[in-house]
Every structure is written in structure tokens, then in C-alpha cells.
Short mmCIF file of N, CA and C in Angstrom, two decimals:
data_model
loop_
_atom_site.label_atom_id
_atom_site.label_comp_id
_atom_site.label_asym_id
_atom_site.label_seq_id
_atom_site.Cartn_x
_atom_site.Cartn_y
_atom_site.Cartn_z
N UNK S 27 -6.38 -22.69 9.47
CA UNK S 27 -6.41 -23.72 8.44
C UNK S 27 -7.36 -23.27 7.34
N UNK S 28 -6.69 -23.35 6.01
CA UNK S 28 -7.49 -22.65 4.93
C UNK S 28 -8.63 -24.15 4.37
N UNK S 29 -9.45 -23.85 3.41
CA UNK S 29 -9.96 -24.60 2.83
C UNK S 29 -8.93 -25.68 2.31
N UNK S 30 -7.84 -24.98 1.67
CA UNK S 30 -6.69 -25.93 0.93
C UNK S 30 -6.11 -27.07 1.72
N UNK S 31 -6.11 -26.88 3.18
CA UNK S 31 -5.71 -27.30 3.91
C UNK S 31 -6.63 -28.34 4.63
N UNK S 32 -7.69 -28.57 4.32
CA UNK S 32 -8.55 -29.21 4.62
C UNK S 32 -8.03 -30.44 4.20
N UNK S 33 -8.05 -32.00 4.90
CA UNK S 33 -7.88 -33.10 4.70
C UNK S 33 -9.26 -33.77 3.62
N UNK S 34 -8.62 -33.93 3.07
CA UNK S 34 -10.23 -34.50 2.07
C UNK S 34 -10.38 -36.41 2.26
N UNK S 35 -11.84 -36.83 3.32
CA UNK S 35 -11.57 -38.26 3.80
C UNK S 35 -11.84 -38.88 2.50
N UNK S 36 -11.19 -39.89 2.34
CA UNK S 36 -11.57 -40.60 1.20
C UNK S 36 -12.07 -41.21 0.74
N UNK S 37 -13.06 -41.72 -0.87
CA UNK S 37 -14.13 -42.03 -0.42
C UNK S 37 -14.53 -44.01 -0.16
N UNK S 38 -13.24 -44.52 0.52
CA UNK S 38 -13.31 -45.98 0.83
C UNK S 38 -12.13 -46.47 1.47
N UNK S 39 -12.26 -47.36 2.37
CA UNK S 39 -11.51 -48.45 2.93
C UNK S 39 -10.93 -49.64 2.61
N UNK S 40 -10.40 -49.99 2.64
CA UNK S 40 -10.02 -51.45 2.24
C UNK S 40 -10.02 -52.48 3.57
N UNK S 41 -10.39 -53.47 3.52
CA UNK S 41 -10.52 -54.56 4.82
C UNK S 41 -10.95 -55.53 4.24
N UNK S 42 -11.32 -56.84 5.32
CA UNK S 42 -11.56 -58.09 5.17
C UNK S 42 -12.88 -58.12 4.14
N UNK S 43 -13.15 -59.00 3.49
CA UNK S 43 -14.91 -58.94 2.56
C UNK S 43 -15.21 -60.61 2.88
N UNK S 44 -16.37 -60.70 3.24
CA UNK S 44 -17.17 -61.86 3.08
C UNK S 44 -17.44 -62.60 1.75
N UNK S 45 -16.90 -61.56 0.66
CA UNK S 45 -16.94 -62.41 -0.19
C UNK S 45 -15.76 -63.03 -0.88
N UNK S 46 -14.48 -62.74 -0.76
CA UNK S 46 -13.32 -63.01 -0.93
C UNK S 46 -12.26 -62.27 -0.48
N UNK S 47 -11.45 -62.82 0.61
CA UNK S 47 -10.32 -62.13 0.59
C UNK S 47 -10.55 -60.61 0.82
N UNK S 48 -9.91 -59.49 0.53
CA UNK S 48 -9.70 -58.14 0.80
C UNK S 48 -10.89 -57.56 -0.02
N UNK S 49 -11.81 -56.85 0.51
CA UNK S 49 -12.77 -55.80 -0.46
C UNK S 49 -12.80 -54.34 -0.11
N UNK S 50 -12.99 -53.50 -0.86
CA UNK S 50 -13.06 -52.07 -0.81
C UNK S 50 -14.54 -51.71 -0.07
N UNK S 51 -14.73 -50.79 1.09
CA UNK S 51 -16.00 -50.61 1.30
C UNK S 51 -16.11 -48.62 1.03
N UNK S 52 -16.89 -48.74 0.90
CA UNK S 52 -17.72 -47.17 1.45
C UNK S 52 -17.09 -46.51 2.51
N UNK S 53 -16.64 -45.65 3.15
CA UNK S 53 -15.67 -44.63 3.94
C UNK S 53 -16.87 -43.79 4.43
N UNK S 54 -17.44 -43.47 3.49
CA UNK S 54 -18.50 -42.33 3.61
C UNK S 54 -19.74 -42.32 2.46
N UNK S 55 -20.74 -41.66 2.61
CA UNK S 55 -21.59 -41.98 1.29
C UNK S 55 -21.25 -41.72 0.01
N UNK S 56 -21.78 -42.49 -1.06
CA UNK S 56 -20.53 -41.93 -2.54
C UNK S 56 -22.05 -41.83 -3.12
N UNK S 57 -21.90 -40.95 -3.60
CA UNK S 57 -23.41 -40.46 -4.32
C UNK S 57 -22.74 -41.14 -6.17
N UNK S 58 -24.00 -41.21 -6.70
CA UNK S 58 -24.33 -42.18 -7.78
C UNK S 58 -23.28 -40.63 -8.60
N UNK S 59 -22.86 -41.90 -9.86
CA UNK S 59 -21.97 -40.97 -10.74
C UNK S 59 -20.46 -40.33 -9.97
N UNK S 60 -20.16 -40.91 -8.78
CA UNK S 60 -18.72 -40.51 -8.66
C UNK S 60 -18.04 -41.66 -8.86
N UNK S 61 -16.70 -40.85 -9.46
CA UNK S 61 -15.98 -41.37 -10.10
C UNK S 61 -14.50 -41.97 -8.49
N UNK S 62 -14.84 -42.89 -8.22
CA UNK S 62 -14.22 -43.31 -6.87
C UNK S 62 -12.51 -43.62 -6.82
N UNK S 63 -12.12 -44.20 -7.67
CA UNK S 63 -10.90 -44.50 -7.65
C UNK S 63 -10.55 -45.24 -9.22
N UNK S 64 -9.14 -44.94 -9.67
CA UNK S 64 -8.39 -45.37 -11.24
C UNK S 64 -7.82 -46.39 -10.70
N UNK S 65 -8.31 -47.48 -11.16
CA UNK S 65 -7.30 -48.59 -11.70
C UNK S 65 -6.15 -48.69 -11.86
N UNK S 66 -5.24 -48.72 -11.13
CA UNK S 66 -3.54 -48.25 -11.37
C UNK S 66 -3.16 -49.70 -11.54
N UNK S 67 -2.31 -49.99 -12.00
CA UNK S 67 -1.11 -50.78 -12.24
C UNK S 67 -0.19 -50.41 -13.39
N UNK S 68 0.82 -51.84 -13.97
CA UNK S 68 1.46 -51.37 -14.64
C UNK S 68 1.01 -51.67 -16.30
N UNK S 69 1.54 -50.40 -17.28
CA UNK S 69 0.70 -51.23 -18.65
C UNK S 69 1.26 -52.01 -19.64
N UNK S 70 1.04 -53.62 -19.98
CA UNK S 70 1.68 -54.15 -20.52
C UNK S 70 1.05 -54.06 -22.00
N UNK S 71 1.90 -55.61 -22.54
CA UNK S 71 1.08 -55.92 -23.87
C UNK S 71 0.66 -57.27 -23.17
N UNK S 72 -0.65 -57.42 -24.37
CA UNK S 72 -1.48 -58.86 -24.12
C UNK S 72 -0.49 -59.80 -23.86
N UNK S 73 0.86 -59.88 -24.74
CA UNK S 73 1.57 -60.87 -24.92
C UNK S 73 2.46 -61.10 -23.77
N UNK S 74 2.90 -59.72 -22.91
CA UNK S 74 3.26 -60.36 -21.59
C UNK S 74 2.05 -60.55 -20.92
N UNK S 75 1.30 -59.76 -20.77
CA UNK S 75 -0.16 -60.50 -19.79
C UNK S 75 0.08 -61.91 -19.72
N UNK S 76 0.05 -62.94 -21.07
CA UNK S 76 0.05 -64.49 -20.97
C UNK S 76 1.12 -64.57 -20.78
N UNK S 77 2.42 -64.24 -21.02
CA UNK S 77 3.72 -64.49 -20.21
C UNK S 77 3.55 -64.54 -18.94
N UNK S 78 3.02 -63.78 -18.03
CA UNK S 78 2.83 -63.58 -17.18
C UNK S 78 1.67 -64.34 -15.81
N UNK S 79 0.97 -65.24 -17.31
CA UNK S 79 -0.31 -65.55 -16.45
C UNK S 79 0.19 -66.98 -16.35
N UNK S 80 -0.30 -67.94 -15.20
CA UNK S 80 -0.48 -67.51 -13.91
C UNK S 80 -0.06 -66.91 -13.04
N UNK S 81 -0.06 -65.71 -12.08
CA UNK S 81 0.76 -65.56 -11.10
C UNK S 81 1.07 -66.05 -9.80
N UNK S 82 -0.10 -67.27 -9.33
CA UNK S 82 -0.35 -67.99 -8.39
C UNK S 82 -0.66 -69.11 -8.89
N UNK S 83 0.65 -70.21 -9.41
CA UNK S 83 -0.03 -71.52 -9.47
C UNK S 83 -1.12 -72.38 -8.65
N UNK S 84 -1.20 -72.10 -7.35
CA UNK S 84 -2.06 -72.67 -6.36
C UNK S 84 -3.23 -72.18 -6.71
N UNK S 85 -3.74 -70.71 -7.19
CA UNK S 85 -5.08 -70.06 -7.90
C UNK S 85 -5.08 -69.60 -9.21
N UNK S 86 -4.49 -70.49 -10.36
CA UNK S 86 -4.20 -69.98 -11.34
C UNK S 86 -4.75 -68.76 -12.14
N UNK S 87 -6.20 -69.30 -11.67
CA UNK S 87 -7.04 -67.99 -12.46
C UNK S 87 -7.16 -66.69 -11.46
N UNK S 88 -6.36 -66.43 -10.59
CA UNK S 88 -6.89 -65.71 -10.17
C UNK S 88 -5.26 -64.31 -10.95
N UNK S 89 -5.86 -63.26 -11.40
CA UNK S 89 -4.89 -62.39 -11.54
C UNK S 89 -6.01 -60.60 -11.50
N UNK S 90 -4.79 -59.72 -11.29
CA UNK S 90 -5.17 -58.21 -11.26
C UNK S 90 -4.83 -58.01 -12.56
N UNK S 91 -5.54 -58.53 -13.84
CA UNK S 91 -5.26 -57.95 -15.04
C UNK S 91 -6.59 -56.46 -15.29
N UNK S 92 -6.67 -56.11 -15.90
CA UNK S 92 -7.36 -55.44 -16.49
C UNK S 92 -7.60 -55.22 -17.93
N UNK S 93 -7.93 -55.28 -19.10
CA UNK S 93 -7.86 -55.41 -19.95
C UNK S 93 -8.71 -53.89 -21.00
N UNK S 94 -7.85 -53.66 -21.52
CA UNK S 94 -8.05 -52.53 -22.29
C UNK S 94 -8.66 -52.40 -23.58
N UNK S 95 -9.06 -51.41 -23.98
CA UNK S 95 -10.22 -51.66 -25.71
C UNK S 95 -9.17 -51.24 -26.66
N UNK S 96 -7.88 -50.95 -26.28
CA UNK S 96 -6.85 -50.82 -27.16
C UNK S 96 -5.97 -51.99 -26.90
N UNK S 97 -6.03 -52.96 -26.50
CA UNK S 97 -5.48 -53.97 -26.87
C UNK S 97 -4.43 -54.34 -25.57
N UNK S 98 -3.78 -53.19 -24.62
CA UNK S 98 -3.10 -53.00 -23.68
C UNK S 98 -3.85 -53.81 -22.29
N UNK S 99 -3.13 -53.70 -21.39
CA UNK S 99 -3.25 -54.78 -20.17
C UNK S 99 -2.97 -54.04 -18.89
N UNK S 100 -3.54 -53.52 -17.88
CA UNK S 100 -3.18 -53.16 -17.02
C UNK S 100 -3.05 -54.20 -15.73
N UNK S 101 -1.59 -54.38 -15.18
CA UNK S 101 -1.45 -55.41 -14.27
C UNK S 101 -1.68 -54.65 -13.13
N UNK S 102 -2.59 -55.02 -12.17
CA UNK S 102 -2.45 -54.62 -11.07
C UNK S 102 -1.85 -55.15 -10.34
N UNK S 103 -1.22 -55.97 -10.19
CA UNK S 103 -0.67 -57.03 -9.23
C UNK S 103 0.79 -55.77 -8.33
N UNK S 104 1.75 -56.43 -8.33
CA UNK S 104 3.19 -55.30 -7.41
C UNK S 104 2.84 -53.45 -7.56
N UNK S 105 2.50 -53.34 -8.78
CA UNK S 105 2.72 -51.79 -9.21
C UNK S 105 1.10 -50.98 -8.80
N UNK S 106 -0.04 -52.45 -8.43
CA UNK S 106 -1.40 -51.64 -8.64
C UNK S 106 -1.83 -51.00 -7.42
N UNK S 107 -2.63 -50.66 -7.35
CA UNK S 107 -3.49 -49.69 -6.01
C UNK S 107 -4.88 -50.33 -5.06
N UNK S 108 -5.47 -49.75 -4.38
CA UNK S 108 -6.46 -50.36 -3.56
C UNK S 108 -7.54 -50.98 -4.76
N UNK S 109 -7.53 -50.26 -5.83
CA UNK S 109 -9.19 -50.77 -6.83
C UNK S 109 -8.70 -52.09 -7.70
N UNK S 110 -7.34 -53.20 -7.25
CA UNK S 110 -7.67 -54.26 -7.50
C UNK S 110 -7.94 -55.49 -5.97
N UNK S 111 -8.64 -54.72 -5.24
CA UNK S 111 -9.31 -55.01 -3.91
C UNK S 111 -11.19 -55.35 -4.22
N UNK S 112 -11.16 -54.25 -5.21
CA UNK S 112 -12.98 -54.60 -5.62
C UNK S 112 -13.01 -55.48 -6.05
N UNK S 113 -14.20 -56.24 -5.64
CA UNK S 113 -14.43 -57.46 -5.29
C UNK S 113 -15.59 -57.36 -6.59
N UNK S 114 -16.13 -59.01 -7.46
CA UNK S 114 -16.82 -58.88 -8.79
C UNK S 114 -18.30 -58.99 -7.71
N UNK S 115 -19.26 -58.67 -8.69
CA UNK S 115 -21.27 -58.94 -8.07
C UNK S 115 -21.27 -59.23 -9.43
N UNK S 116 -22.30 -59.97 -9.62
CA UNK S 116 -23.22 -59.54 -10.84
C UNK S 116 -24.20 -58.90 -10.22
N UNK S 117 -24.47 -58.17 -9.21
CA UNK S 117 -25.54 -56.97 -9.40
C UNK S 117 -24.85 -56.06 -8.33
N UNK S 118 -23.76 -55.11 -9.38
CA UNK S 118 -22.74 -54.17 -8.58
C UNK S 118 -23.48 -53.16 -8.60
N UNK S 119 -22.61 -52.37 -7.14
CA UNK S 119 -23.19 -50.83 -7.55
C UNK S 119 -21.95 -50.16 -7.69
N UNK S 120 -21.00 -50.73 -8.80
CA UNK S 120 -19.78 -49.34 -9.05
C UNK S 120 -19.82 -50.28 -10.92
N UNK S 121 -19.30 -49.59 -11.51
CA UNK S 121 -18.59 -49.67 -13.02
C UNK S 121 -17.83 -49.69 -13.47
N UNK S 122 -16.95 -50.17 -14.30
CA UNK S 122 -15.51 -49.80 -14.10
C UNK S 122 -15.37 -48.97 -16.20
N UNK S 123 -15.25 -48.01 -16.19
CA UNK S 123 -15.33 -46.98 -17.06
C UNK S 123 -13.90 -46.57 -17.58
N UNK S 124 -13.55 -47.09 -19.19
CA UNK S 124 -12.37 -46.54 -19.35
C UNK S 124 -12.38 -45.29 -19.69
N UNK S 125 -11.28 -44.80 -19.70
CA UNK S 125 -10.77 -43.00 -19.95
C UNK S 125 -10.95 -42.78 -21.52
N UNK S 126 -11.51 -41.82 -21.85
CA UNK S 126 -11.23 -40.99 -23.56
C UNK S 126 -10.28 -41.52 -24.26
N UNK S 127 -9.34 -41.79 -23.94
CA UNK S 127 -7.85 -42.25 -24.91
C UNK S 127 -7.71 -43.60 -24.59
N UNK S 128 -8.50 -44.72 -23.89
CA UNK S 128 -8.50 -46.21 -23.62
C UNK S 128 -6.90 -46.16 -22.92
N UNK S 129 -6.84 -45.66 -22.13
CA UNK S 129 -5.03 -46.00 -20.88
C UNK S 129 -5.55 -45.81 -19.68
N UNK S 130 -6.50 -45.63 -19.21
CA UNK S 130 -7.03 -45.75 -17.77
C UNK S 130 -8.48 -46.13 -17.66
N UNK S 131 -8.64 -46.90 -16.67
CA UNK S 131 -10.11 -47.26 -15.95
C UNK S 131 -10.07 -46.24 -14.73
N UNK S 132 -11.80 -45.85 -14.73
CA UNK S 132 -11.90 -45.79 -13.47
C UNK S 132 -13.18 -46.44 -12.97
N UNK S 133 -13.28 -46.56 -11.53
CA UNK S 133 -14.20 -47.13 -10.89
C UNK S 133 -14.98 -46.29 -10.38
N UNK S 134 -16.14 -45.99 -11.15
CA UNK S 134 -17.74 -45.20 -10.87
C UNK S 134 -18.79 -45.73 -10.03
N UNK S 135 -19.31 -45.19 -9.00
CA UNK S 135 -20.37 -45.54 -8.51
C UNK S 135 -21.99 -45.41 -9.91
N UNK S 136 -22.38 -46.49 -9.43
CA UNK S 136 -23.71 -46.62 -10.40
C UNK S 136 -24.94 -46.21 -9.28
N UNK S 137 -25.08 -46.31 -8.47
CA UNK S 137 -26.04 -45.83 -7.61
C UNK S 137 -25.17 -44.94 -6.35
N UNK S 138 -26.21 -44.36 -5.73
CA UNK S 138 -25.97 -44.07 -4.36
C UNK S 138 -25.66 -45.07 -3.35
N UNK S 139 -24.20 -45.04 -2.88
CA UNK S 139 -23.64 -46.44 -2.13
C UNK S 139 -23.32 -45.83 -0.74
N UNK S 140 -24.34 -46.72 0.29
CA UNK S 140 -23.99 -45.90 1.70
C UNK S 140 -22.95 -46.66 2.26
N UNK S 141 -22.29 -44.95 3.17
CA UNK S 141 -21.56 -45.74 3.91
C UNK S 141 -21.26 -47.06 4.46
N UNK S 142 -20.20 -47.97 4.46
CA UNK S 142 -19.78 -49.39 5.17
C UNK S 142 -20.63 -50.57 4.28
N UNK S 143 -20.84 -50.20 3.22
CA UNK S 143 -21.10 -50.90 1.62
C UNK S 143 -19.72 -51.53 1.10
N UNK S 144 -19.85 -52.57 0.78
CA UNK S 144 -18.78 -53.21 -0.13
C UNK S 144 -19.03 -53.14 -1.55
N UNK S 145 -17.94 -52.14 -2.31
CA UNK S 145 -17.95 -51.84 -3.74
C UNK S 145 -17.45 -53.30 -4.72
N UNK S 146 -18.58 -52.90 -5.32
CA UNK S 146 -18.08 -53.96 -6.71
C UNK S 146 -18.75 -53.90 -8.13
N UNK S 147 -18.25 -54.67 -8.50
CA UNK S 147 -18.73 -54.30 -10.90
C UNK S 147 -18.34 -55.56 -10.76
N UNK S 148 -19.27 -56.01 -11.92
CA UNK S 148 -19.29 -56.78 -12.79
C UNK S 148 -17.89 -57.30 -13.40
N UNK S 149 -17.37 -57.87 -13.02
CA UNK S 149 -15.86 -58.40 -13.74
C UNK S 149 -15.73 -58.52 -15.43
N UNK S 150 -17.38 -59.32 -15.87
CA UNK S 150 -17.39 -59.91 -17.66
C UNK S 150 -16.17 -60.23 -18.15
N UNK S 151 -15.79 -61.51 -17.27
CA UNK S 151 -14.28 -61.47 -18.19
C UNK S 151 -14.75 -62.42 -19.09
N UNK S 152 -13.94 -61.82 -20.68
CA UNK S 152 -13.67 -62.20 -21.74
C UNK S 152 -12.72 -63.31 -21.58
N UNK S 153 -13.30 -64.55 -22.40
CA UNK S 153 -11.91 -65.37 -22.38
C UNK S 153 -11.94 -66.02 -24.19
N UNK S 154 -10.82 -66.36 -24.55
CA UNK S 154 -10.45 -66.83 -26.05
C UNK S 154 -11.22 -67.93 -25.72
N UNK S 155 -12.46 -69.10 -26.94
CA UNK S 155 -12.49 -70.57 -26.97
C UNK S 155 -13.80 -70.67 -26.24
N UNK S 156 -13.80 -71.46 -26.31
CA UNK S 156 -14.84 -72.31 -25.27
C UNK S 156 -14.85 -72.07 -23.59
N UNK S 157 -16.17 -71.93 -23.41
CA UNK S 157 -16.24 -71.62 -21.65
C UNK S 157 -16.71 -73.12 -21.15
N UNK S 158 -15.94 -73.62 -20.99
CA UNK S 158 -16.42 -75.28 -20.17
C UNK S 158 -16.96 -74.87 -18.55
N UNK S 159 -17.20 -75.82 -18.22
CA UNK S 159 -17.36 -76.05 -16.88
C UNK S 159 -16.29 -75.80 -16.34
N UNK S 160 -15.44 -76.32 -16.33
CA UNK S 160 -14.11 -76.03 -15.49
C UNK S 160 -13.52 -74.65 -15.20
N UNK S 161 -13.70 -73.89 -16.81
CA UNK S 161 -13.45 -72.54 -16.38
C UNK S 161 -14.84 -71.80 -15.82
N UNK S 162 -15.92 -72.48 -15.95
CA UNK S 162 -16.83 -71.10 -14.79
C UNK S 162 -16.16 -71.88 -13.47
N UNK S 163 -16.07 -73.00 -13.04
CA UNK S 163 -15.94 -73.19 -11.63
C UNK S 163 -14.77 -72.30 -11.37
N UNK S 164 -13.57 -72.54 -12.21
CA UNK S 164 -12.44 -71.30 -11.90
C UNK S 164 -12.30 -69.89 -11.98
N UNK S 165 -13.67 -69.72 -12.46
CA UNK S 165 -14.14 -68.02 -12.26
C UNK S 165 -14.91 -67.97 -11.64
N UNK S 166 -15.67 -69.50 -10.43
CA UNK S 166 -16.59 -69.03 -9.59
C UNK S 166 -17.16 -67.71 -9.05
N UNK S 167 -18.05 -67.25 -9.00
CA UNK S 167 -19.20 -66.19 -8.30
C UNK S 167 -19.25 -66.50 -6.82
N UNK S 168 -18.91 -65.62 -6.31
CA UNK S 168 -19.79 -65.63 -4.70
C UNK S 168 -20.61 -64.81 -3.99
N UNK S 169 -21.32 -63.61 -5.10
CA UNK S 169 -21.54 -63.10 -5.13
C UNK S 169 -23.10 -63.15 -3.82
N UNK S 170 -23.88 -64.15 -4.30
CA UNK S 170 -25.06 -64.75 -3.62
C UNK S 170 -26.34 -63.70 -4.08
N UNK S 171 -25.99 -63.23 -4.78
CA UNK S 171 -26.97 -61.78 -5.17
C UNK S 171 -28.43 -62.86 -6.53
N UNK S 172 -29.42 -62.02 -5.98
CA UNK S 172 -30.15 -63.02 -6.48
C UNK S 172 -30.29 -63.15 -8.07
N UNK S 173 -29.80 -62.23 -9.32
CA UNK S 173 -29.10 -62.49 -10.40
C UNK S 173 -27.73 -63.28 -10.42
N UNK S 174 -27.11 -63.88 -9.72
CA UNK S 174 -25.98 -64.69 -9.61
C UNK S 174 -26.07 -65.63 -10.58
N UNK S 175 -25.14 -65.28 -11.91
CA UNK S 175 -24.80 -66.14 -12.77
C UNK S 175 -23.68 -67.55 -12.27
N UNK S 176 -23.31 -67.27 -11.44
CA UNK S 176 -22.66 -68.71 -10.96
C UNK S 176 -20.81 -68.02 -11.65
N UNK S 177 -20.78 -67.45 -12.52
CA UNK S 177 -19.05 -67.09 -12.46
C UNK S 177 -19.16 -65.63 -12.82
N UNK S 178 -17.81 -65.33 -13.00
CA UNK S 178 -17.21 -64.08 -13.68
C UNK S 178 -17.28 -63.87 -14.41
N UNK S 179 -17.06 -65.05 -15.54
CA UNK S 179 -16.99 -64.29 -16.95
C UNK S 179 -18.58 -64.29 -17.65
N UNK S 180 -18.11 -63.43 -18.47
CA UNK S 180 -19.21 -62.56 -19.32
C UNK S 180 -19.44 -64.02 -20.11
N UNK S 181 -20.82 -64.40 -19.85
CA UNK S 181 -21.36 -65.40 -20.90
C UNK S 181 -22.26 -65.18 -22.15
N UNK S 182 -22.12 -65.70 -22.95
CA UNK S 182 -22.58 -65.56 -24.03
C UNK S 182 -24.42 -65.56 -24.42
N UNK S 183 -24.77 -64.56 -24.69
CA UNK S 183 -26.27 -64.53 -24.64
C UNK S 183 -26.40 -65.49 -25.35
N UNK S 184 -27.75 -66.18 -24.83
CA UNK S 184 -28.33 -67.14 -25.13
C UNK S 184 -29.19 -66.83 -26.18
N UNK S 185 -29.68 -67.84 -27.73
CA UNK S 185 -30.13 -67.74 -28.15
C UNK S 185 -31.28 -67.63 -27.72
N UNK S 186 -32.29 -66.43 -28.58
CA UNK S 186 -33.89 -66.70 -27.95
C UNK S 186 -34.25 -67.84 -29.54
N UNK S 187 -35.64 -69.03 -29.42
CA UNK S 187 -35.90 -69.89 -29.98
C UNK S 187 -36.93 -69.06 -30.32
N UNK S 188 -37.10 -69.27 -31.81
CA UNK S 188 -38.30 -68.32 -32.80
C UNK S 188 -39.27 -69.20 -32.80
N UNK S 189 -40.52 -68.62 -32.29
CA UNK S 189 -41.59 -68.94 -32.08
C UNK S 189 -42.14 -68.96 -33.74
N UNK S 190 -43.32 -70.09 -33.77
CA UNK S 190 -43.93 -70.43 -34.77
C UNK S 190 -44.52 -69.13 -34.92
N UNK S 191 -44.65 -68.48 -36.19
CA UNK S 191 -45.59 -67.49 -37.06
C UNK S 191 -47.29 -67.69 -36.58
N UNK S 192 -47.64 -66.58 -36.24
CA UNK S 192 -49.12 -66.62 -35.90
C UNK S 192 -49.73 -66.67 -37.06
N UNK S 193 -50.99 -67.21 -37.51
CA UNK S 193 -51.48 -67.49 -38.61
C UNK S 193 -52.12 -66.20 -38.74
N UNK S 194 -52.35 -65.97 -40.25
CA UNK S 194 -53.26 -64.79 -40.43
C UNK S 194 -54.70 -65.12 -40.37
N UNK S 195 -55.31 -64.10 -39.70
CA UNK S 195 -56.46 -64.08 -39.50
C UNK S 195 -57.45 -63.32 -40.57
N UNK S 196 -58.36 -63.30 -41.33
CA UNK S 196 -58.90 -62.68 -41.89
C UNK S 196 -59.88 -62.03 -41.24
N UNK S 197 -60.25 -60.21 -41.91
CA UNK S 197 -60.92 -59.56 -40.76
C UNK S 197 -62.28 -59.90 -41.41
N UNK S 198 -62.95 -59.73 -40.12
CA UNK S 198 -64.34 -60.25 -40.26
C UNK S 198 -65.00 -62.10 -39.77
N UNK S 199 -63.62 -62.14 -39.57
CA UNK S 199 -64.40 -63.90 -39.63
C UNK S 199 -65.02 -64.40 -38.47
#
């Protein structure tokens, strides 16, 4: 058996997650900066994306979209692969990194993730309008991580309030 021939293990599992449904874990150790698995599905336009959305009336918000900086939509749903299994944190240790030409994501480790670790990033989903209550409860977090913003989507930094001007002091006084 040559080197070529060598089985290469891969670097994650898919199984049950404590935090929702199906999550991707660690296989083996993934040292910080690998690039773990692409985002596959199929690529639409925005405009079927909302054709398309909901795909589970019973969980409306829940879908394998992906969303692209060129305007494109990657569905993971029938056509996608194990990396719409990663599960959201707000304090992940993977990234999800688009490609040079904006047509592929991939999913990067941000730290050193040991073995039988459950992978996850930051979701920040963008949404059109107003973020009510209703939609963080429907992008609930379960993250439990002690930065836990309470949902998914990317919220809007908060204004900082400008502190009153310190008076000038004259030197010597």
C-alpha cells in the first residue's frame, strides 16, 4: 500500500448535538486555520431563496440557506452536504470563510478543536426591517456559552452614549 493509497480519516462526524438536532463533531484534532469542510448546496438567486422560504411550515425559520457577498444563495437543504449540520455558538471555534470569487464557503477552524468537540460559527444572520422580539425568539440561541446573545442573528451594535466633555483644566491651578 503506497502513500496514495492511504485512507485519509476525515476531519469530523456527524451525530446527535445537545444543542439542536444533528451537529458536526471533531473526528480527530483539527489544528487552528484548517480549512474543514465547503458548504455545498445548490446556487440560487435571492429571489428563489424567498420563493422558497419557508421550507418547514411547522419551523418556518428554520432553513440551510447560505448567503453570498455576491448576492447568490447557497441552499443546502436536498443538494447540500454534512456542513449544513454545524450547529450556530456565539463563541464558535470554526468560521465560515467565503472563496476569492464569492461561489463557495468554507468552514475554518479558528482555534485548535480537540477531538469529540462540536463545530460551530457564528450564524449573524442578516435579516431585511426590524428585528422584533418575535424574530430573535425564532432565531433563538442555545448556545449557553457565556457571551450568549440570546439569537442568531447578527444584531445591531448598540449605540455607545457620549459622555459629557471634561472641562479644561488650566495648568498650574
Amino acid at each position: 500500500m503506497t502513500n496514495e493509497d492511504t485512507p485519509i480519516k476525515p476531519w469530523y462526524a456527524v451525530r446527535r448535538s445537545k444543542l439542536h438536532g444533528n451537529g458536526v463533531f471533531a473526528a480527530r484534532k483539527i489544528p487552528a486555520g484548517t480549512r474543514i469542510i465547503e458548504y455545498g448546496g445548490e446556487r440560487i438567486s435571492a429571489k428563489e431563496a424567498d420563493r422558497r422560504h419557508p421550507t418547514n411550515p411547522d419551523d418556518p425559520f428554520h432553513t440551510f440557506f447560505f448567503a453570498l457577498s455576491s448576492g447568490r444563495v447557497i441552499d443546502g437543504g436536498d443538494q447540500g452536504n454534512d456542513a449544513r449540520w454545524i450547529n450556530h455558538s456565539c463563541q464558535p471555534n470554526c468560521e465560515a470563510q467565503e472563496g476569492k470569487h464569492g461561489k463557495r464557503v468554507y468552514i475554518v477552524a479558528l482555534q485548535d478543536i480537540p477531538r469529540g468537540t462540536e463545530l460551530s460559527y457564528d450564524y449573524g444572520l442578516v435579516l431585511d426591517g426590524r428585528i422584533t422580539k418575535k424574530l430573535k425568539e425564532g432565531y433563538r440561541c442555545l448556545c449557553g456559552t457565556p457571551p450568549c446573545r440570546g439569537t442568531m442573528l447578527a444584531l445591531p451594535a448598540k449605540k455607545k452614549k457620549k459622555a459629557d466633555e471634561p472641562e479644561a483644566v488650566e495648568a498650574g491651578a
